[in-house]
Coordinates of C-alpha atoms and ligand atoms in Angstrom, one line a residue:
M1 CA 0.5 38.7 -28.0
I2 CA -1.9 37.5 -30.8
I3 CA -4.2 34.8 -30.0
H4 CA -6.8 32.8 -31.8
L5 CA -9.7 30.9 -30.5
P6 CA -12.5 28.8 -31.7
K7 CA -15.5 30.6 -33.2
H8 CA -17.9 28.4 -30.7
I9 CA -17.1 30.3 -28.0
E10 CA -19.7 32.9 -26.7
H11 CA -19.2 36.2 -28.5
A12 CA -20.2 37.4 -24.8
H13 CA -17.5 35.5 -23.2
V14 CA -15.0 36.4 -25.6
E15 CA -16.0 40.3 -24.8
M16 CA -15.4 39.5 -21.1
L17 CA -12.3 37.9 -21.6
A18 CA -11.2 40.7 -23.9
Q19 CA -12.1 43.2 -21.2
E20 CA -10.2 41.6 -18.4
Y21 CA -6.7 41.4 -20.7
G22 CA -7.5 44.9 -22.3
A23 CA -7.6 43.1 -25.5
L24 CA -9.0 43.8 -29.0
F25 CA -10.5 41.1 -31.1
F26 CA -12.4 40.5 -34.3
V27 CA -13.8 37.3 -36.5
R28 CA -11.5 36.2 -39.2
N29 CA -11.9 32.9 -41.2
D30 CA -14.0 31.5 -38.6
V31 CA -11.3 32.1 -35.6
Y32 CA -11.8 35.0 -33.3
V33 CA -8.1 36.8 -33.0
M34 CA -7.7 38.7 -29.9
V35 CA -4.4 41.1 -29.7
T36 CA -3.0 42.3 -26.4
H37 CA -0.3 44.8 -25.8
H38 CA 3.2 43.2 -26.6
T39 CA 3.9 43.4 -23.0
M40 CA 1.9 40.0 -22.4
T41 CA 4.4 37.7 -22.9
E42 CA 2.6 34.5 -20.8
L43 CA -0.5 32.9 -22.0
P44 CA -3.0 33.6 -19.0
D45 CA -4.0 30.4 -17.9
A46 CA -8.0 31.2 -18.6
L47 CA -6.9 31.7 -22.2
A48 CA -4.7 28.9 -22.5
Q49 CA -7.7 26.4 -21.9
M50 CA -8.9 27.6 -25.2
A51 CA -6.6 29.2 -27.5
I52 CA -6.0 26.9 -31.0
E53 CA -2.4 29.3 -31.3
Y54 CA -0.7 32.6 -29.9
W55 CA 2.1 34.3 -30.7
A56 CA 4.2 36.4 -28.4
M57 CA 4.9 39.6 -30.1
P58 CA 8.2 41.8 -29.5
T59 CA 6.4 45.3 -30.4
D60 CA 3.1 46.4 -30.8
M61 CA 3.7 45.7 -34.9
Q62 CA 1.3 42.9 -34.2
L63 CA -1.1 41.8 -36.9
S64 CA 1.1 43.5 -39.6
S65 CA 4.2 41.6 -38.7
R66 CA 5.7 38.7 -40.9
Q67 CA 6.3 37.3 -37.3
Y68 CA 2.6 36.4 -37.1
N69 CA 2.0 35.8 -40.6
P70 CA 5.1 35.6 -42.7
T71 CA 3.3 35.6 -46.4
T72 CA 2.0 39.4 -47.8
H73 CA -1.6 40.0 -47.6
T74 CA -3.4 39.8 -51.1
I75 CA -5.6 42.5 -51.5
A76 CA -8.4 42.0 -54.3
I77 CA -8.2 45.3 -56.6
G78 CA -11.2 44.4 -59.0
D79 CA -10.4 41.6 -61.2
T80 CA -6.8 41.4 -60.0
Y81 CA -4.7 41.6 -56.8
I82 CA -1.5 42.7 -55.1
G83 CA 0.3 41.4 -52.6
G84 CA 0.2 37.6 -52.1
D85 CA 2.5 35.7 -54.6
G86 CA 4.3 39.4 -55.2
T87 CA 3.9 38.9 -59.1
H88 CA 2.2 42.3 -59.3
Q89 CA 2.7 45.8 -59.6
L90 CA -0.5 48.0 -59.4
M91 CA -0.5 51.7 -61.3
I92 CA -2.7 54.0 -59.5
A93 CA -2.9 57.0 -61.3
G94 CA -4.5 60.4 -62.1
P95 CA -4.7 64.1 -61.0
C96 CA -4.3 65.3 -57.8
A97 CA -7.8 66.5 -57.3
V98 CA -10.9 66.2 -59.1
E99 CA -11.6 69.5 -60.7
S100 CA -14.1 69.6 -63.3
R101 CA -15.9 66.9 -65.3
E102 CA -14.3 67.8 -68.2
Q103 CA -10.4 67.3 -66.2
I104 CA -11.4 64.0 -64.7
D105 CA -12.8 62.8 -68.3
Q106 CA -9.6 63.6 -69.9
S107 CA -7.6 62.0 -67.3
C108 CA -9.5 58.7 -67.4
Q109 CA -9.2 58.5 -71.2
M110 CA -6.0 58.6 -71.0
L111 CA -6.0 56.0 -68.1
I112 CA -8.3 53.6 -70.6
N113 CA -6.2 54.0 -73.3
Q114 CA -3.0 52.7 -71.2
G115 CA -5.4 49.6 -69.6
I116 CA -5.0 50.9 -66.2
R117 CA -7.4 50.0 -63.7
V118 CA -7.4 52.7 -61.1
L119 CA -8.2 56.1 -60.9
R120 CA -6.9 58.3 -58.1
A121 CA -8.0 61.8 -57.4
G122 CA -9.1 64.0 -54.3
C123 CA -12.0 65.7 -53.3
Y124 CA -11.1 66.5 -49.6
K125 CA -8.1 68.0 -50.1
P126 CA -5.5 68.7 -47.0
R127 CA -4.0 71.6 -47.9
T128 CA -1.1 73.5 -46.1
S129 CA -2.9 77.1 -46.8
P130 CA -6.0 77.8 -45.9
Y131 CA -6.3 80.3 -49.1
T132 CA -6.0 77.5 -51.7
F133 CA -8.2 74.9 -53.5
R134 CA -9.6 72.5 -51.0
G135 CA -11.1 70.1 -53.5
L136 CA -14.7 69.9 -54.3
G137 CA -16.5 67.9 -51.9
E138 CA -19.5 65.7 -52.4
D139 CA -19.6 67.0 -56.0
G140 CA -16.2 65.5 -56.8
L141 CA -17.3 62.1 -55.4
K142 CA -20.7 62.5 -57.7
L143 CA -18.5 63.0 -60.3
L144 CA -15.9 60.0 -59.7
A145 CA -18.9 57.8 -59.4
E146 CA -20.1 59.0 -62.7
M147 CA -16.3 58.1 -64.3
R148 CA -16.4 54.6 -62.6
D149 CA -19.9 53.7 -64.5
K150 CA -18.8 55.4 -67.6
Y151 CA -15.1 53.7 -68.0
G152 CA -15.5 50.9 -65.2
L153 CA -12.3 52.7 -63.5
L154 CA -11.9 51.8 -59.6
I155 CA -11.7 54.9 -57.8
A156 CA -8.8 55.6 -55.1
T157 CA -9.9 58.9 -53.0
E158 CA -8.7 60.5 -49.7
M159 CA -10.7 60.8 -46.6
R160 CA -9.4 63.9 -44.9
D161 CA -11.3 64.0 -41.7
A162 CA -14.4 62.2 -39.6
T163 CA -16.8 65.0 -41.2
H164 CA -16.8 63.1 -44.6
A165 CA -15.6 59.9 -44.0
D166 CA -19.0 57.8 -44.5
K167 CA -19.3 60.1 -47.7
V168 CA -16.0 58.5 -48.9
V169 CA -16.2 55.1 -47.7
E170 CA -19.5 55.0 -49.9
Y171 CA -18.3 56.1 -53.0
A172 CA -14.3 54.8 -53.1
D173 CA -13.3 51.4 -54.0
I174 CA -10.0 52.0 -52.3
V175 CA -10.3 54.6 -49.3
Q176 CA -7.2 56.8 -48.9
V177 CA -5.8 58.4 -45.4
G178 CA -3.3 60.8 -46.3
A179 CA 0.0 61.3 -45.3
K180 CA -1.4 64.6 -43.0
S181 CA -4.0 62.3 -41.2
M182 CA -1.9 59.1 -40.9
Y183 CA -3.0 59.6 -36.9
D184 CA -6.4 60.7 -37.0
H185 CA -7.8 57.3 -35.3
G186 CA -11.3 58.6 -36.3
L187 CA -10.1 58.0 -39.8
L188 CA -8.1 54.6 -39.0
Q189 CA -11.3 53.8 -37.4
A190 CA -13.5 54.4 -40.1
A191 CA -11.0 53.0 -42.5
G192 CA -10.7 49.9 -40.5
Q193 CA -14.7 49.7 -40.7
S194 CA -14.9 50.3 -44.3
G195 CA -14.5 46.9 -45.2
K196 CA -12.5 48.2 -48.3
P197 CA -9.0 48.0 -49.4
V198 CA -7.1 51.3 -47.4
I199 CA -4.2 52.8 -48.8
L200 CA -2.3 54.1 -45.5
K201 CA 0.2 57.0 -46.1
R202 CA 3.1 57.1 -43.9
G203 CA 3.3 60.8 -42.4
F204 CA 6.2 62.9 -43.6
G205 CA 7.5 63.3 -39.5
S206 CA 6.8 59.6 -38.5
T207 CA 8.9 56.4 -38.1
L208 CA 8.2 53.2 -39.9
Q209 CA 7.6 51.9 -36.5
E210 CA 4.4 54.4 -36.0
L211 CA 3.3 53.7 -39.7
V212 CA 3.1 49.9 -38.8
H213 CA 1.4 51.0 -35.9
C214 CA -1.4 52.7 -37.8
A215 CA -1.6 49.8 -40.2
D216 CA -2.4 47.8 -37.0
F217 CA -5.1 50.3 -35.7
I218 CA -7.0 49.5 -39.0
M219 CA -6.0 45.7 -39.1
S220 CA -7.3 45.8 -35.3
C221 CA -10.9 46.6 -36.8
G222 CA -10.9 43.5 -38.7
N223 CA -9.7 45.0 -41.9
S224 CA -6.5 43.4 -43.4
Q225 CA -6.4 45.2 -46.7
V226 CA -4.3 47.6 -45.8
I227 CA -1.6 49.0 -48.4
L228 CA 1.3 51.1 -47.3
C229 CA 2.2 54.1 -49.2
E230 CA 5.7 55.4 -48.9
R231 CA 5.5 59.5 -50.2
G232 CA 8.4 61.0 -49.0
I233 CA 9.6 62.0 -45.4
R234 CA 11.0 65.3 -44.1
S235 CA 14.8 65.5 -44.1
F236 CA 17.1 68.2 -43.9
E237 CA 17.0 68.5 -47.6
N238 CA 15.1 71.3 -49.2
Q239 CA 16.1 71.3 -52.6
T240 CA 13.2 68.5 -53.5
R241 CA 9.5 68.3 -51.7
F242 CA 10.3 65.6 -49.2
T243 CA 12.9 62.4 -49.1
L244 CA 11.5 59.3 -51.0
D245 CA 12.7 56.8 -48.1
L246 CA 13.9 53.5 -49.8
C247 CA 15.8 52.2 -47.1
G248 CA 12.6 52.4 -45.4
V249 CA 10.6 50.3 -48.0
A250 CA 13.4 47.4 -47.9
W251 CA 12.7 47.4 -44.2
L252 CA 8.7 47.2 -44.9
K253 CA 9.2 44.0 -47.1
Q254 CA 11.6 42.3 -44.5
H255 CA 9.2 42.7 -41.5
C256 CA 5.5 44.1 -42.6
N257 CA 3.3 41.5 -44.0
L258 CA 1.3 44.2 -46.0
P259 CA 1.7 45.1 -49.6
I260 CA 3.6 48.3 -50.5
I261 CA 3.2 50.9 -52.9
L262 CA 5.2 54.1 -53.6
D263 CA 4.4 57.9 -54.1
P264 CA 7.1 59.3 -56.0
S265 CA 5.0 62.6 -57.3
H266 CA 4.7 64.0 -53.5
A267 CA 8.2 63.0 -52.7
M268 CA 9.9 65.1 -55.3
G269 CA 7.8 67.7 -55.9
Y270 CA 8.5 68.4 -59.2
A271 CA 7.6 66.4 -62.6
Y272 CA 11.1 66.0 -63.9
G273 CA 12.2 63.3 -61.4
I274 CA 9.3 61.1 -61.6
A275 CA 9.8 58.8 -64.2
D276 CA 13.3 57.9 -63.0
L277 CA 12.0 57.4 -59.5
A278 CA 9.3 55.6 -60.9
R279 CA 11.4 53.3 -62.8
A280 CA 13.7 53.0 -59.3
C281 CA 10.7 51.9 -57.4
T282 CA 9.4 49.4 -59.9
A283 CA 13.4 47.7 -59.7
M284 CA 12.8 47.4 -56.0
G285 CA 9.9 45.1 -56.7
V286 CA 7.2 47.3 -55.1
D287 CA 3.7 46.0 -55.2
G288 CA 2.4 49.5 -56.9
L289 CA 2.9 53.0 -57.6
L290 CA 1.0 55.9 -57.1
I291 CA 1.9 59.2 -60.1
E292 CA 0.1 62.2 -60.2
T293 CA -0.8 63.2 -64.2
H294 CA -3.2 65.8 -65.0
P295 CA -4.3 66.9 -68.7
N296 CA -3.1 70.4 -67.9
P297 CA -0.5 70.6 -65.2
H298 CA 0.4 74.2 -65.7
L299 CA -3.7 74.5 -64.9
A300 CA -4.0 72.3 -62.1
Q301 CA -5.4 74.0 -58.6
S302 CA -3.6 71.9 -56.3
D303 CA 0.0 70.3 -56.8
A304 CA 0.9 71.6 -60.3
P305 CA 4.7 71.1 -60.2
Q306 CA 4.6 67.7 -59.7
Q307 CA 2.2 66.1 -62.4
L308 CA 2.8 64.7 -65.4
D309 CA 1.2 65.7 -68.3
H310 CA -0.1 63.0 -70.0
H311 CA 2.4 62.6 -72.7
Q312 CA 5.3 62.4 -70.2
F313 CA 3.1 59.7 -67.9
E314 CA 2.8 57.5 -71.1
I315 CA 6.2 57.4 -72.0
M316 CA 7.0 56.3 -68.4
Y317 CA 4.5 53.9 -68.2
K318 CA 5.8 52.2 -71.2
S319 CA 9.2 52.1 -69.7
L320 CA 8.0 50.2 -66.4
H321 CA 6.9 47.3 -68.3
E322 CA 10.8 46.1 -69.0
V323 CA 11.5 47.1 -65.6
A324 CA 9.0 45.1 -63.8
K325 CA 9.6 42.2 -65.9
S326 CA 13.2 42.2 -65.0
V327 CA 12.1 41.7 -61.2
G328 CA 9.6 39.1 -61.7
K329 CA 6.4 41.3 -62.0
V330 CA 3.7 42.4 -64.4
L331 CA 2.1 45.8 -64.5
V332 CA -1.6 45.8 -63.7
Ligands
PEP1 C1 -2.1 62.8 -52.5 O1 -2.0 61.7 -52.6 O2 -3.1 63.8 -53.1 C2 -1.8 63.5 -51.1 C3 -2.4 64.7 -50.5 O3 -1.0 63.0 -50.4 P1 -0.4 63.1 -49.2 O4 -1.2 62.5 -48.2 O5 0.9 62.0 -49.2 O6 0.4 64.3 -49.2
MN2 MN1 -0.9 65.9 -54.7

């Protein structure tokens, strides 16, 4: 159950009530937002006396549910936004990982030439083999900060685990929680307390309910700037890296009040499918795309097969404008 309480109630009193009902709470727009487990279906008397409004919720998809808040959250991204009236599709692009100053600088130049605002690149890579490149760590974050200063791009980068969560929050404009750490509660909490937009990627073995519960973990810390990302789930099919769950995206659009972006790069795993998938995702009217592109994909130290070269990226990006327009969106 979600309960709104007026701000004039003493904090200590709200704390005591929260403890009594096993609830979480935070302050937003001058009200206390208290959330209990969904099995509370009747408002207790002690809360009924002071509640402004309340919502009995059928599941623990609560703060992220359209039953609570029917309009999609608007999330500011620099001088633009996503969500809200749904007229914008954000392009987030860049290499899988920061590898060198030269590589990331070339990536930025391409993005700037295309009028793209958000650079993505990982510095802490969650790899499947311990013997592969795991990212440049803080040196990579410093290069990203350098690029932000030089080009005015916003930086989206991943926190892989709690050992460097603070560092990523310090450097990033948009914090990414990756598919492999969707369930890391330390990271969800760090993302919730970051005060920054968060890209929450769906774990490849996770249900939609599990994804939205993780979104609620972040939102219940008081941060409603959560962007859900579908990046492919594991199915019986193994000719492609993962299976992009577009039915799931339709479900999220229907039931969830958060913007949704799609990552065809990690889903497909091969560069040849990405442009078609990006157009298909755009035709679905999603709020954004996350695409991996590298100045020299064959030299990439991670996810080489799926990264578009800059020429391929530019052709794909150009083709998206018309598709976006046909579903009432503009690319930002
Ligand atoms: C990434 O975006 O570079 C990444 C590691 O993706 P995922 O968490 O979806 O595997
Ligand atoms: Mn990658």
